[in-house]
PDB file of C-alpha atoms and ligand atoms in Angstrom:
ATOM      1  CA  MET W  11      51.425 -55.031  -7.139  1.00 41.00           C
ATOM      2  CA  SER W  12      50.214 -56.927  -9.664  1.00 44.00           C
ATOM      3  CA  ASP W  13      49.208 -60.477  -9.004  1.00 48.00           C
ATOM      4  CA  ILE W  14      51.067 -61.913 -12.053  1.00 43.00           C
ATOM      5  CA  PRO W  15      52.955 -64.705 -10.822  1.00 48.00           C
ATOM      6  CA  PHE W  16      56.966 -64.361 -11.192  1.00 50.00           C
ATOM      7  CA  LYS W  17      59.464 -67.317 -11.057  1.00 48.00           C
ATOM      8  CA  ASN W  18      62.356 -64.925 -10.529  1.00 48.00           C
ATOM      9  CA  PRO W  19      62.207 -61.087  -9.866  1.00 49.00           C
ATOM     10  CA  GLY W  20      65.852 -61.419  -8.887  1.00 52.00           C
ATOM     11  CA  TRP W  21      65.729 -59.335  -5.604  1.00 48.00           C
ATOM     12  CA  ALA W  22      68.230 -60.322  -2.916  1.00 43.00           C
ATOM     13  CA  GLY W  23      69.511 -63.099  -5.327  1.00 43.00           C
ATOM     14  CA  ASN W  24      65.856 -64.897  -5.085  1.00 42.00           C
ATOM     15  CA  THR W  25      66.744 -68.173  -7.185  1.00 42.00           C
ATOM     16  CA  GLY W  26      62.871 -68.882  -7.532  1.00 47.00           C
ATOM     17  CA  GLU W  27      62.485 -71.195  -4.801  1.00 49.00           C
ATOM     18  CA  PHE W  28      60.815 -68.310  -2.676  1.00 52.00           C
ATOM     19  CA  ASP W  29      57.814 -66.020  -3.801  1.00 59.00           C
ATOM     20  CA  LEU W  30      58.539 -62.651  -2.062  1.00 59.00           C
ATOM     21  CA  SER W  31      57.250 -59.330  -3.484  1.00 63.00           C
ATOM     22  CA  GLU W  32      59.763 -56.458  -3.592  1.00 60.00           C
ATOM     23  CA  GLU W  33      58.300 -55.097  -0.644  1.00 61.00           C
ATOM     24  CA  GLU W  34      59.111 -57.908   1.757  1.00 60.00           C
ATOM     25  CA  VAL W  35      62.428 -58.088   0.458  1.00 57.00           C
ATOM     26  CA  ARG W  36      63.749 -54.187   0.213  1.00 56.00           C
ATOM     27  CA  GLY W  37      61.165 -52.795   2.997  1.00 54.00           C
ATOM     28  CA  GLU W  38      58.224 -50.922   2.289  1.00 53.00           C
ATOM     29  CA  ASP W  39      60.358 -47.466   2.992  1.00 51.00           C
ATOM     30  CA  PHE W  40      62.406 -48.296   0.125  1.00 52.00           C
ATOM     31  CA  VAL W  41      59.607 -48.900  -2.409  1.00 56.00           C
ATOM     32  CA  GLY W  42      58.350 -45.859  -3.909  1.00 58.00           C
ATOM     33  CA  THR W  43      58.096 -44.183  -0.858  1.00 58.00           C
ATOM     34  CA  ARG W  44      61.270 -42.438  -0.313  1.00 64.00           C
ATOM     35  CA  PRO W  45      61.200 -38.626  -0.388  1.00 73.00           C
ATOM     36  CA  VAL W  46      62.967 -36.842  -3.366  1.00 77.00           C
ATOM     37  CA  HIS W  47      65.079 -35.018  -0.555  1.00 78.00           C
ATOM     38  CA  GLY W  48      66.389 -38.111  -0.026  1.00 76.00           C
ATOM     39  CA  GLY W  49      65.609 -38.049   3.837  1.00 76.00           C
ATOM     40  CA  HIS W  50      68.787 -38.384   6.028  1.00 77.00           C
ATOM     41  CA  ALA W  51      71.816 -36.948   4.225  1.00 76.00           C
ATOM     42  CA  SER W  52      73.324 -40.701   4.637  1.00 73.00           C
ATOM     43  CA  GLY W  53      70.799 -42.005   2.048  1.00 72.00           C
ATOM     44  CA  ALA W  54      70.665 -38.644  -0.236  1.00 74.00           C
ATOM     45  CA  GLY W  55      73.112 -39.986  -2.933  1.00 72.00           C
ATOM     46  CA  THR W  56      71.854 -43.485  -3.081  1.00 67.00           C
ATOM     47  CA  MET W  57      68.451 -43.149  -4.463  1.00 63.00           C
ATOM     48  CA  PRO W  58      67.616 -45.342  -7.270  1.00 59.00           C
ATOM     49  CA  TYR W  59      69.002 -43.257 -10.592  1.00 64.00           C
ATOM     50  CA  MET W  60      66.314 -44.449 -12.809  1.00 68.00           C
ATOM     51  CA  LEU W  61      62.551 -43.864 -11.674  1.00 72.00           C
ATOM     52  CA  ALA W  62      59.782 -44.328 -14.170  1.00 72.00           C
ATOM     53  CA  LYS W  63      58.742 -40.821 -13.930  1.00 78.00           C
ATOM     54  CA  LYS W  64      60.896 -38.924 -16.142  1.00 80.00           C
ATOM     55  CA  ASP W  65      60.720 -35.135 -16.652  1.00 86.00           C
ATOM     56  CA  PRO W  66      63.143 -34.220 -19.670  1.00 85.00           C
ATOM     57  CA  GLU W  67      62.388 -30.323 -18.976  1.00 87.00           C
ATOM     58  CA  GLY W  68      62.159 -30.856 -15.024  1.00 88.00           C
ATOM     59  CA  VAL W  69      63.974 -27.961 -12.856  1.00 90.00           C
ATOM     60  CA  LEU W  70      67.123 -29.483 -11.648  1.00 91.00           C
ATOM     61  CA  PHE W  71      68.529 -28.070  -8.295  1.00 90.00           C
ATOM     62  CA  GLU W  72      65.198 -26.274  -6.539  1.00 90.00           C
ATOM     63  CA  GLY W  73      63.205 -27.031  -3.804  1.00 90.00           C
ATOM     64  CA  GLU W  74      63.497 -30.814  -2.258  1.00 88.00           C
ATOM     65  CA  TYR W  75      66.387 -31.446  -5.020  1.00 89.00           C
ATOM     66  CA  ARG W  76      67.922 -28.375  -4.138  1.00 92.00           C
ATOM     67  CA  GLU W  77      67.895 -29.757  -0.578  1.00 91.00           C
ATOM     68  CA  ARG W  78      68.955 -33.011  -1.454  1.00 90.00           C
ATOM     69  CA  LEU W  79      71.861 -31.479  -3.586  1.00 92.00           C
ATOM     70  CA  ASP W  80      73.043 -30.036  -0.420  1.00 93.00           C
ATOM     71  CA  LYS W  81      72.781 -33.258   1.469  1.00 91.00           C
ATOM     72  CA  ILE W  82      74.947 -34.694  -0.869  1.00 91.00           C
ATOM     73  CA  LEU W  83      77.836 -31.910  -0.843  1.00 92.00           C
ATOM     74  CA  SER W  84      77.554 -32.260   3.015  1.00 92.00           C
ATOM     75  CA  ARG W  85      78.921 -35.800   2.334  1.00 90.00           C
ATOM     76  CA  TYR W  86      81.587 -35.026   0.326  1.00 92.00           C
ATOM     77  CA  PRO W  87      85.008 -32.552   0.826  1.00 93.00           C
ATOM     78  CA  THR W  88      84.627 -30.955  -2.506  1.00 95.00           C
ATOM     79  CA  GLY W  89      82.165 -30.018  -5.354  1.00 94.00           C
ATOM     80  CA  GLN W  90      84.598 -32.472  -7.645  1.00 96.00           C
ATOM     81  CA  ALA W  91      84.192 -35.205  -5.503  1.00 95.00           C
ATOM     82  CA  ALA W  92      80.177 -34.846  -5.652  1.00 95.00           C
ATOM     83  CA  LEU W  93      80.054 -34.803  -9.082  1.00 96.00           C
ATOM     84  CA  LEU W  94      78.776 -38.501  -9.451  1.00 95.00           C
ATOM     85  CA  PRO W  95      75.936 -38.175  -7.263  1.00 92.00           C
ATOM     86  CA  ALA W  96      75.050 -34.696  -8.686  1.00 94.00           C
ATOM     87  CA  LEU W  97      74.971 -36.064 -12.160  1.00 95.00           C
ATOM     88  CA  GLY W  98      72.925 -39.052 -11.013  1.00 91.00           C
ATOM     89  CA  LEU W  99      70.423 -36.461  -9.643  1.00 91.00           C
ATOM     90  CA  CYS W 100      69.920 -34.942 -12.926  1.00 92.00           C
ATOM     91  CA  GLN W 101      69.029 -38.126 -14.431  1.00 91.00           C
ATOM     92  CA  GLU W 102      66.640 -38.993 -11.908  1.00 87.00           C
ATOM     93  CA  ILE W 103      64.702 -35.732 -12.588  1.00 89.00           C
ATOM     94  CA  ARG W 104      65.254 -35.924 -16.281  1.00 91.00           C
ATOM     95  CA  GLY W 105      65.635 -39.544 -17.205  1.00 89.00           C
ATOM     96  CA  TYR W 106      69.095 -38.376 -19.004  1.00 93.00           C
ATOM     97  CA  VAL W 107      71.874 -35.978 -18.716  1.00 95.00           C
ATOM     98  CA  SER W 108      71.750 -33.791 -21.549  1.00 95.00           C
ATOM     99  CA  PRO W 109      74.969 -30.907 -22.428  1.00 95.00           C
ATOM    100  CA  GLU W 110      72.427 -28.339 -20.749  1.00 95.00           C
ATOM    101  CA  SER W 111      72.203 -30.491 -17.585  1.00 95.00           C
ATOM    102  CA  MET W 112      76.140 -30.801 -17.442  1.00 97.00           C
ATOM    103  CA  ASP W 113      76.625 -27.363 -17.445  1.00 97.00           C
ATOM    104  CA  ALA W 114      74.192 -26.652 -14.970  1.00 96.00           C
ATOM    105  CA  VAL W 115      76.037 -29.290 -12.666  1.00 97.00           C
ATOM    106  CA  ALA W 116      79.353 -27.538 -13.596  1.00 97.00           C
ATOM    107  CA  GLU W 117      77.972 -24.171 -12.494  1.00 96.00           C
ATOM    108  CA  VAL W 118      76.389 -25.556  -9.239  1.00 96.00           C
ATOM    109  CA  LEU W 119      79.699 -27.276  -8.273  1.00 97.00           C
ATOM    110  CA  ASP W 120      82.300 -24.804  -9.508  1.00 97.00           C
ATOM    111  CA  LEU W 121      83.529 -26.819 -12.409  1.00 97.00           C
ATOM    112  CA  SER W 122      84.606 -26.469 -15.272  1.00 97.00           C
ATOM    113  CA  PRO W 123      81.925 -27.628 -18.219  1.00 97.00           C
ATOM    114  CA  ALA W 124      84.638 -29.645 -20.184  1.00 97.00           C
ATOM    115  CA  TYR W 125      85.489 -31.399 -16.741  1.00 97.00           C
ATOM    116  CA  VAL W 126      82.018 -32.487 -16.173  1.00 97.00           C
ATOM    117  CA  ARG W 127      81.246 -33.402 -19.807  1.00 97.00           C
ATOM    118  CA  GLY W 128      84.675 -35.567 -19.519  1.00 97.00           C
ATOM    119  CA  VAL W 129      83.294 -37.746 -16.588  1.00 97.00           C
ATOM    120  CA  ALA W 130      79.439 -37.690 -17.492  1.00 96.00           C
ATOM    121  CA  THR W 131      80.728 -39.224 -20.993  1.00 95.00           C
ATOM    122  CA  PHE W 132      83.000 -41.706 -19.801  1.00 95.00           C
ATOM    123  CA  TYR W 133      80.403 -43.537 -17.744  1.00 92.00           C
ATOM    124  CA  THR W 134      77.715 -45.309 -19.492  1.00 88.00           C
ATOM    125  CA  MET W 135      75.272 -45.454 -16.681  1.00 86.00           C
ATOM    126  CA  TYR W 136      74.642 -41.734 -17.592  1.00 92.00           C
ATOM    127  CA  ASN W 137      72.115 -41.811 -20.299  1.00 92.00           C
ATOM    128  CA  LYS W 138      72.917 -38.791 -22.920  1.00 92.00           C
ATOM    129  CA  ARG W 139      69.678 -39.005 -24.630  1.00 91.00           C
ATOM    130  CA  PRO W 140      66.120 -39.570 -23.130  1.00 91.00           C
ATOM    131  CA  VAL W 141      65.058 -43.040 -22.779  1.00 92.00           C
ATOM    132  CA  GLY W 142      61.649 -44.693 -22.318  1.00 91.00           C
ATOM    133  CA  LYS W 143      59.847 -45.025 -18.696  1.00 89.00           C
ATOM    134  CA  HIS W 144      61.473 -48.288 -18.533  1.00 90.00           C
ATOM    135  CA  LEU W 145      65.336 -48.545 -19.208  1.00 92.00           C
ATOM    136  CA  VAL W 146      65.999 -52.352 -19.918  1.00 95.00           C
ATOM    137  CA  GLN W 147      69.837 -53.175 -20.072  1.00 95.00           C
ATOM    138  CA  VAL W 148      70.030 -56.588 -20.703  1.00 97.00           C
ATOM    139  CA  CYS W 149      73.820 -57.935 -19.682  1.00 97.00           C
ATOM    140  CA  THR W 150      75.284 -59.375 -23.007  1.00 97.00           C
ATOM    141  CA  ASN W 151      78.603 -60.147 -21.198  1.00 97.00           C
ATOM    142  CA  ILE W 152      80.254 -63.723 -21.033  1.00 96.00           C
ATOM    143  CA  SER W 153      78.257 -65.714 -18.676  1.00 96.00           C
ATOM    144  CA  CYS W 154      74.971 -63.839 -19.609  1.00 96.00           C
ATOM    145  CA  ASN W 155      75.997 -64.710 -23.196  1.00 96.00           C
ATOM    146  CA  LEU W 156      76.745 -68.234 -22.587  1.00 96.00           C
ATOM    147  CA  ALA W 157      72.918 -68.823 -21.370  1.00 94.00           C
ATOM    148  CA  GLY W 158      71.505 -66.920 -24.290  1.00 96.00           C
ATOM    149  CA  ALA W 159      71.470 -63.354 -23.493  1.00 97.00           C
ATOM    150  CA  ASP W 160      71.221 -62.513 -27.249  1.00 98.00           C
ATOM    151  CA  GLU W 161      68.046 -64.260 -27.390  1.00 97.00           C
ATOM    152  CA  VAL W 162      66.753 -62.281 -24.477  1.00 97.00           C
ATOM    153  CA  VAL W 163      67.685 -59.099 -26.357  1.00 98.00           C
ATOM    154  CA  ASP W 164      65.657 -59.935 -29.168  1.00 98.00           C
ATOM    155  CA  ALA W 165      62.809 -60.901 -27.171  1.00 98.00           C
ATOM    156  CA  PHE W 166      62.666 -57.506 -25.698  1.00 98.00           C
ATOM    157  CA  LEU W 167      62.984 -55.764 -29.147  1.00 98.00           C
ATOM    158  CA  THR W 168      60.584 -57.840 -30.385  1.00 98.00           C
ATOM    159  CA  TYR W 169      57.942 -57.172 -27.678  1.00 97.00           C
ATOM    160  CA  THR W 170      58.719 -53.573 -27.652  1.00 96.00           C
ATOM    161  CA  ASP W 171      58.953 -53.113 -31.585  1.00 97.00           C
ATOM    162  CA  THR W 172      62.226 -51.303 -31.421  1.00 97.00           C
ATOM    163  CA  GLU W 173      65.940 -51.312 -32.209  1.00 97.00           C
ATOM    164  CA  LEU W 174      68.769 -51.110 -29.822  1.00 96.00           C
ATOM    165  CA  GLY W 175      68.731 -48.060 -28.189  1.00 94.00           C
ATOM    166  CA  GLN W 176      65.217 -46.762 -29.813  1.00 95.00           C
ATOM    167  CA  THR W 177      62.488 -45.852 -27.374  1.00 95.00           C
ATOM    168  CA  SER W 178      59.052 -47.596 -28.047  1.00 96.00           C
ATOM    169  CA  GLU W 179      56.424 -45.472 -29.730  1.00 95.00           C
ATOM    170  CA  ASP W 180      54.605 -45.495 -26.799  1.00 92.00           C
ATOM    171  CA  GLY W 181      57.191 -44.328 -24.428  1.00 92.00           C
ATOM    172  CA  ASN W 182      57.346 -46.913 -22.252  1.00 92.00           C
ATOM    173  CA  PHE W 183      60.621 -49.131 -23.255  1.00 95.00           C
ATOM    174  CA  THR W 184      64.098 -48.340 -24.354  1.00 96.00           C
ATOM    175  CA  VAL W 185      66.403 -51.396 -24.908  1.00 97.00           C
ATOM    176  CA  ILE W 186      70.042 -51.522 -24.617  1.00 96.00           C
ATOM    177  CA  GLU W 187      72.889 -54.085 -24.030  1.00 96.00           C
ATOM    178  CA  ALA W 188      74.789 -53.766 -20.855  1.00 95.00           C
ATOM    179  CA  GLU W 189      78.412 -54.945 -19.905  1.00 94.00           C
ATOM    180  CA  CYS W 190      78.615 -57.283 -16.859  1.00 95.00           C
ATOM    181  CA  LEU W 191      75.810 -56.361 -14.147  1.00 93.00           C
ATOM    182  CA  ALA W 192      77.718 -58.222 -11.559  1.00 91.00           C
ATOM    183  CA  ALA W 193      75.128 -61.065 -11.091  1.00 89.00           C
ATOM    184  CA  CYS W 194      76.819 -63.752 -13.245  1.00 92.00           C
ATOM    185  CA  GLY W 195      75.832 -66.466 -11.139  1.00 87.00           C
ATOM    186  CA  PHE W 196      72.007 -65.565 -12.694  1.00 86.00           C
ATOM    187  CA  PRO W 197      72.372 -65.552 -16.057  1.00 91.00           C
ATOM    188  CA  THR W 198      70.384 -63.649 -17.838  1.00 93.00           C
ATOM    189  CA  CYS W 199      70.587 -60.669 -15.805  1.00 92.00           C
ATOM    190  CA  VAL W 200      68.549 -57.820 -16.705  1.00 92.00           C
ATOM    191  CA  GLN W 201      68.434 -54.405 -14.740  1.00 90.00           C
ATOM    192  CA  ILE W 202      65.158 -52.471 -15.795  1.00 87.00           C
ATOM    193  CA  ASN W 203      65.587 -48.790 -14.178  1.00 82.00           C
ATOM    194  CA  SER W 204      66.965 -49.700 -10.599  1.00 77.00           C
ATOM    195  CA  ARG W 205      65.591 -53.302 -10.265  1.00 80.00           C
ATOM    196  CA  TYR W 206      67.312 -56.211 -11.284  1.00 82.00           C
ATOM    197  CA  PHE W 207      65.722 -59.339 -13.176  1.00 86.00           C
ATOM    198  CA  GLU W 208      67.685 -62.675 -12.924  1.00 85.00           C
ATOM    199  CA  ASN W 209      67.437 -65.915 -14.760  1.00 87.00           C
ATOM    200  CA  VAL W 210      65.799 -63.796 -17.346  1.00 90.00           C
ATOM    201  CA  THR W 211      64.342 -66.374 -20.578  1.00 91.00           C
ATOM    202  CA  PRO W 212      62.882 -65.368 -23.811  1.00 94.00           C
ATOM    203  CA  ALA W 213      59.560 -66.659 -23.003  1.00 91.00           C
ATOM    204  CA  GLU W 214      59.828 -64.761 -19.477  1.00 89.00           C
ATOM    205  CA  VAL W 215      60.179 -61.537 -21.589  1.00 92.00           C
ATOM    206  CA  PRO W 216      56.271 -60.612 -22.225  1.00 92.00           C
ATOM    207  CA  LYS W 217      55.482 -61.496 -18.771  1.00 87.00           C
ATOM    208  CA  ILE W 218      58.163 -58.835 -17.489  1.00 88.00           C
ATOM    209  CA  CYS W 219      56.924 -56.155 -19.668  1.00 90.00           C
ATOM    210  CA  GLU W 220      53.638 -56.635 -18.847  1.00 88.00           C
ATOM    211  CA  HIS W 221      54.015 -56.903 -15.304  1.00 82.00           C
ATOM    212  CA  LEU W 222      55.770 -53.548 -15.382  1.00 83.00           C
ATOM    213  CA  LYS W 223      52.930 -51.791 -17.079  1.00 80.00           C
ATOM    214  CA  SER W 224      50.309 -53.362 -14.760  1.00 77.00           C
ATOM    215  CA  GLU W 225      52.735 -51.931 -11.894  1.00 68.00           C
ATOM    216  CA  ARG W 226      52.526 -48.499 -13.354  1.00 58.00           C
ATOM    217  CA  GLU W 227      48.827 -48.402 -13.533  1.00 56.00           C
TER     218      GLU W 227
HETATM  219  S1  LIG Q 318      78.087 -61.515 -17.244  1.00 53.30           S
HETATM  220 FE1  LIG Q 318      75.953 -60.673 -17.042  1.00 53.30          FE
HETATM  221  S2  LIG Q 318      75.776 -60.374 -14.923  1.00 53.30           S
HETATM  222 FE2  LIG Q 318      78.108 -60.789 -15.235  1.00 53.30          FE
END
């Protein structure tokens, strides 16, 4: 972990009065240590869907990921019911869900490609094109907007030298706007990969980005 001080990383509704690390709040089992096969079947479908490590050419349903898919399937009565976590698995491996990935999911779940595409393109949480190591989703819905979310978006775009939806030249960041992230009491809320940052102000944006880079290193 970086020793850069954080006012409010947003884990478990941290309001800035506490100085807890992510490990302390979520438990060390969760932080970067859970296996790709998902552990027990009850947790196999609930892994973070956006990891920093992404392989756009990654093999989808082999080895430990096949094991993971089988565990997901064991929890649902039909392949159709397992469609969302299966798409999530594709995104976890490749960072986005391409038309080819959708076809692969259709085949493995015995569904029509048209049905899978209809579902995958309905949900905004499935990326339809590659994204950076850190997908920065800034909530610009009403509570966050009133608290200055537009300025937070601008600060991220300025720091990363990108436009909305564009990936930074170093491949580290893609910044997009998001609808309500269900943390309206802590505006502005920003979801970066699977992690929430709450009460974010424009001034904190460089510190957050530097923190993410230092974690990776
Ligand atoms: S409006 Fe931003 S989290 Fe709800």
